[in-house]
PDB file of C-alpha atoms in Angstrom:
ATOM      1  CA  MET A   1      40.184  75.516 -41.451  1.00  0.00           C
ATOM      2  CA  ALA A   2      37.895  77.487 -43.689  1.00  0.00           C
ATOM      3  CA  LYS A   3      39.084  78.177 -47.164  1.00  0.00           C
ATOM      4  CA  LYS A   4      39.550  81.864 -47.897  1.00  0.00           C
ATOM      5  CA  THR A   5      38.220  82.971 -51.237  1.00  0.00           C
ATOM      6  CA  ALA A   6      39.122  86.226 -52.847  1.00  0.00           C
ATOM      7  CA  ILE A   7      36.387  88.449 -54.130  1.00  0.00           C
ATOM      8  CA  HIS A   8      37.278  88.989 -57.734  1.00  0.00           C
ATOM      9  CA  ARG A   9      36.199  92.027 -59.698  1.00  0.00           C
ATOM     10  CA  SER A  10      34.147  89.838 -62.038  1.00  0.00           C
ATOM     11  CA  ASN A  11      32.152  88.368 -59.144  1.00  0.00           C
ATOM     12  CA  PRO A  12      28.603  89.654 -59.703  1.00  0.00           C
ATOM     13  CA  ASN A  13      27.724  89.368 -55.998  1.00  0.00           C
ATOM     14  CA  ALA A  14      30.742  91.279 -54.712  1.00  0.00           C
ATOM     15  CA  HIS A  15      28.888  94.572 -54.259  1.00  0.00           C
ATOM     16  CA  ALA A  16      25.290  93.329 -54.052  1.00  0.00           C
ATOM     17  CA  ALA A  17      24.355  95.334 -50.947  1.00  0.00           C
ATOM     18  CA  GLU A  18      26.002  98.522 -52.224  1.00  0.00           C
ATOM     19  CA  MET A  19      24.318  98.092 -55.610  1.00  0.00           C
ATOM     20  CA  GLY A  20      20.923  97.760 -53.944  1.00  0.00           C
ATOM     21  CA  ARG A  21      21.407 100.883 -51.847  1.00  0.00           C
ATOM     22  CA  PHE A  22      22.721 102.779 -54.874  1.00  0.00           C
ATOM     23  CA  LEU A  23      19.659 101.827 -56.961  1.00  0.00           C
ATOM     24  CA  VAL A  24      17.244 102.867 -54.207  1.00  0.00           C
ATOM     25  CA  TRP A  25      18.971 106.246 -53.999  1.00  0.00           C
ATOM     26  CA  ALA A  26      19.197 106.524 -57.788  1.00  0.00           C
ATOM     27  CA  LYS A  27      15.411 106.228 -58.202  1.00  0.00           C
ATOM     28  CA  ASP A  28      15.050 109.598 -56.472  1.00  0.00           C
ATOM     29  CA  HIS A  29      18.184 111.171 -57.987  1.00  0.00           C
ATOM     30  CA  PRO A  30      18.703 109.710 -61.483  1.00  0.00           C
ATOM     31  CA  LYS A  31      20.794 112.529 -62.935  1.00  0.00           C
ATOM     32  CA  GLU A  32      23.156 112.613 -59.946  1.00  0.00           C
ATOM     33  CA  ALA A  33      23.393 108.808 -60.031  1.00  0.00           C
ATOM     34  CA  TRP A  34      24.457 108.885 -63.678  1.00  0.00           C
ATOM     35  CA  GLU A  35      27.041 111.598 -63.031  1.00  0.00           C
ATOM     36  CA  GLN A  36      28.431 109.715 -60.025  1.00  0.00           C
ATOM     37  CA  ALA A  37      28.581 106.405 -61.921  1.00  0.00           C
ATOM     38  CA  VAL A  38      30.481 108.016 -64.801  1.00  0.00           C
ATOM     39  CA  GLU A  39      32.780 109.960 -62.508  1.00  0.00           C
ATOM     40  CA  GLU A  40      33.704 106.858 -60.497  1.00  0.00           C
ATOM     41  CA  ARG A  41      33.772 104.465 -63.461  1.00  0.00           C
ATOM     42  CA  GLU A  42      37.330 103.291 -62.756  1.00  0.00           C
ATOM     43  CA  SER A  43      37.209 103.010 -58.974  1.00  0.00           C
ATOM     44  CA  LYS A  44      33.627 101.697 -58.631  1.00  0.00           C
ATOM     45  CA  PRO A  45      32.611  99.847 -61.805  1.00  0.00           C
ATOM     46  CA  TRP A  46      29.737  98.205 -59.933  1.00  0.00           C
ATOM     47  CA  MET A  47      27.715 101.452 -60.184  1.00  0.00           C
ATOM     48  CA  LEU A  48      27.374 101.197 -63.960  1.00  0.00           C
ATOM     49  CA  ARG A  49      26.835  97.454 -63.597  1.00  0.00           C
ATOM     50  CA  ALA A  50      23.972  98.202 -61.177  1.00  0.00           C
ATOM     51  CA  LEU A  51      22.391 100.575 -63.689  1.00  0.00           C
ATOM     52  CA  ARG A  52      22.692  97.933 -66.426  1.00  0.00           C
ATOM     53  CA  SER A  53      21.160  95.202 -64.270  1.00  0.00           C
ATOM     54  CA  ARG A  54      17.537  94.084 -64.362  1.00  0.00           C
ATOM     55  CA  GLU A  55      16.948  95.773 -61.010  1.00  0.00           C
ATOM     56  CA  GLY A  56      18.223  99.048 -62.454  1.00  0.00           C
ATOM     57  CA  GLU A  57      15.818  99.046 -65.393  1.00  0.00           C
ATOM     58  CA  LYS A  58      13.547 101.774 -63.988  1.00  0.00           C
ATOM     59  CA  VAL A  59      16.495 103.983 -63.102  1.00  0.00           C
ATOM     60  CA  ARG A  60      17.925 103.442 -66.586  1.00  0.00           C
ATOM     61  CA  GLU A  61      14.655 104.583 -68.134  1.00  0.00           C
ATOM     62  CA  LEU A  62      14.545 107.650 -65.863  1.00  0.00           C
ATOM     63  CA  ILE A  63      18.090 108.622 -66.860  1.00  0.00           C
ATOM     64  CA  ARG A  64      17.340 108.135 -70.552  1.00  0.00           C
ATOM     65  CA  SER A  65      14.132 110.164 -70.320  1.00  0.00           C
ATOM     66  CA  ILE A  66      15.884 113.077 -68.587  1.00  0.00           C
ATOM     67  CA  PHE A  67      18.640 113.313 -71.183  1.00  0.00           C
ATOM     68  CA  LEU A  68      16.242 112.634 -74.058  1.00  0.00           C
ATOM     69  CA  GLU A  69      14.129 115.548 -72.848  1.00  0.00           C
ATOM     70  CA  ASP A  70      17.242 117.765 -72.814  1.00  0.00           C
ATOM     71  CA  LEU A  71      18.055 116.626 -76.362  1.00  0.00           C
ATOM     72  CA  MET A  72      14.520 117.354 -77.568  1.00  0.00           C
ATOM     73  CA  LYS A  73      14.624 120.850 -76.029  1.00  0.00           C
ATOM     74  CA  ALA A  74      17.951 121.613 -77.726  1.00  0.00           C
ATOM     75  CA  GLU A  75      16.664 120.308 -81.087  1.00  0.00           C
ATOM     76  CA  ALA A  76      13.444 122.317 -80.742  1.00  0.00           C
ATOM     77  CA  LYS A  77      15.365 125.490 -79.945  1.00  0.00           C
ATOM     78  CA  LEU A  78      17.595 124.950 -82.980  1.00  0.00           C
ATOM     79  CA  ALA A  79      14.577 124.313 -85.216  1.00  0.00           C
ATOM     80  CA  SER A  80      12.813 127.437 -83.983  1.00  0.00           C
ATOM     81  CA  LEU A  81      15.654 129.749 -85.026  1.00  0.00           C
ATOM     82  CA  PRO A  82      15.822 131.189 -88.558  1.00  0.00           C
ATOM     83  CA  LYS A  83      18.490 129.842 -90.896  1.00  0.00           C
ATOM     84  CA  VAL A  84      20.505 133.058 -90.724  1.00  0.00           C
ATOM     85  CA  SER A  85      20.795 134.120 -87.127  1.00  0.00           C
ATOM     86  CA  PRO A  86      23.654 134.903 -84.745  1.00  0.00           C
ATOM     87  CA  ALA A  87      22.016 132.676 -82.107  1.00  0.00           C
ATOM     88  CA  ARG A  88      22.020 129.664 -84.422  1.00  0.00           C
ATOM     89  CA  ARG A  89      25.650 128.624 -83.865  1.00  0.00           C
ATOM     90  CA  PRO A  90      25.387 128.354 -80.054  1.00  0.00           C
ATOM     91  CA  ALA A  91      22.131 126.426 -80.503  1.00  0.00           C
ATOM     92  CA  GLN A  92      23.856 124.062 -82.949  1.00  0.00           C
ATOM     93  CA  LEU A  93      26.664 123.458 -80.477  1.00  0.00           C
ATOM     94  CA  ALA A  94      24.174 122.844 -77.647  1.00  0.00           C
ATOM     95  CA  ALA A  95      22.235 120.370 -79.792  1.00  0.00           C
ATOM     96  CA  LYS A  96      25.447 118.589 -80.777  1.00  0.00           C
ATOM     97  CA  ALA A  97      26.518 118.327 -77.127  1.00  0.00           C
ATOM     98  CA  ALA A  98      23.082 116.996 -76.146  1.00  0.00           C
ATOM     99  CA  ARG A  99      23.225 114.390 -78.949  1.00  0.00           C
ATOM    100  CA  GLU A 100      26.686 113.241 -77.883  1.00  0.00           C
ATOM    101  CA  CYS A 101      25.650 113.049 -74.237  1.00  0.00           C
ATOM    102  CA  PHE A 102      22.547 111.016 -75.074  1.00  0.00           C
ATOM    103  CA  SER A 103      24.477 108.631 -77.324  1.00  0.00           C
ATOM    104  CA  GLU A 104      27.067 108.125 -74.550  1.00  0.00           C
ATOM    105  CA  ILE A 105      24.246 107.237 -72.170  1.00  0.00           C
ATOM    106  CA  GLU A 106      22.700 104.836 -74.684  1.00  0.00           C
ATOM    107  CA  VAL A 107      25.986 103.002 -75.144  1.00  0.00           C
ATOM    108  CA  ALA A 108      26.949 102.932 -71.463  1.00  0.00           C
ATOM    109  CA  LEU A 109      23.555 101.788 -70.194  1.00  0.00           C
ATOM    110  CA  ARG A 110      22.974  99.125 -72.818  1.00  0.00           C
ATOM    111  CA  PRO A 111      22.743  95.791 -70.985  1.00  0.00           C
ATOM    112  CA  ARG A 112      25.655  93.494 -71.644  1.00  0.00           C
ATOM    113  CA  PRO A 113      24.893  90.302 -73.566  1.00  0.00           C
ATOM    114  CA  ARG A 114      24.746  87.254 -71.359  1.00  0.00           C
ATOM    115  CA  ARG A 115      27.203  84.486 -72.066  1.00  0.00           C
ATOM    116  CA  HIS A 116      25.812  80.990 -72.155  1.00  0.00           C
ATOM    117  CA  ARG A 117      28.074  78.252 -70.931  1.00  0.00           C
TER     118      ARG A 117
END
């Protein structure tokens, strides 16, 4: 009789096929891939793991570049406004939100350190 083995959540090969398909799709839709991975963080943790993997390096860079561009636009808009202006406060809030979003991405997509046995 063949021994049945359970697929544990920590098994890196448990969702290999799904991770591959997700990364192929994510190359064309990086922003949607990030939003989906964050939204389904609890039910499908393999999505973030796929983005952190070596295979997901290009997708990770695409996601970072998109949100970095948004951050730079918000900072540039804030810098272009005069110090005393009614439009300055909304621009400050937009820049703060963009900074927080980018820092969340940086932390979430940072590759995990490998453990040596």
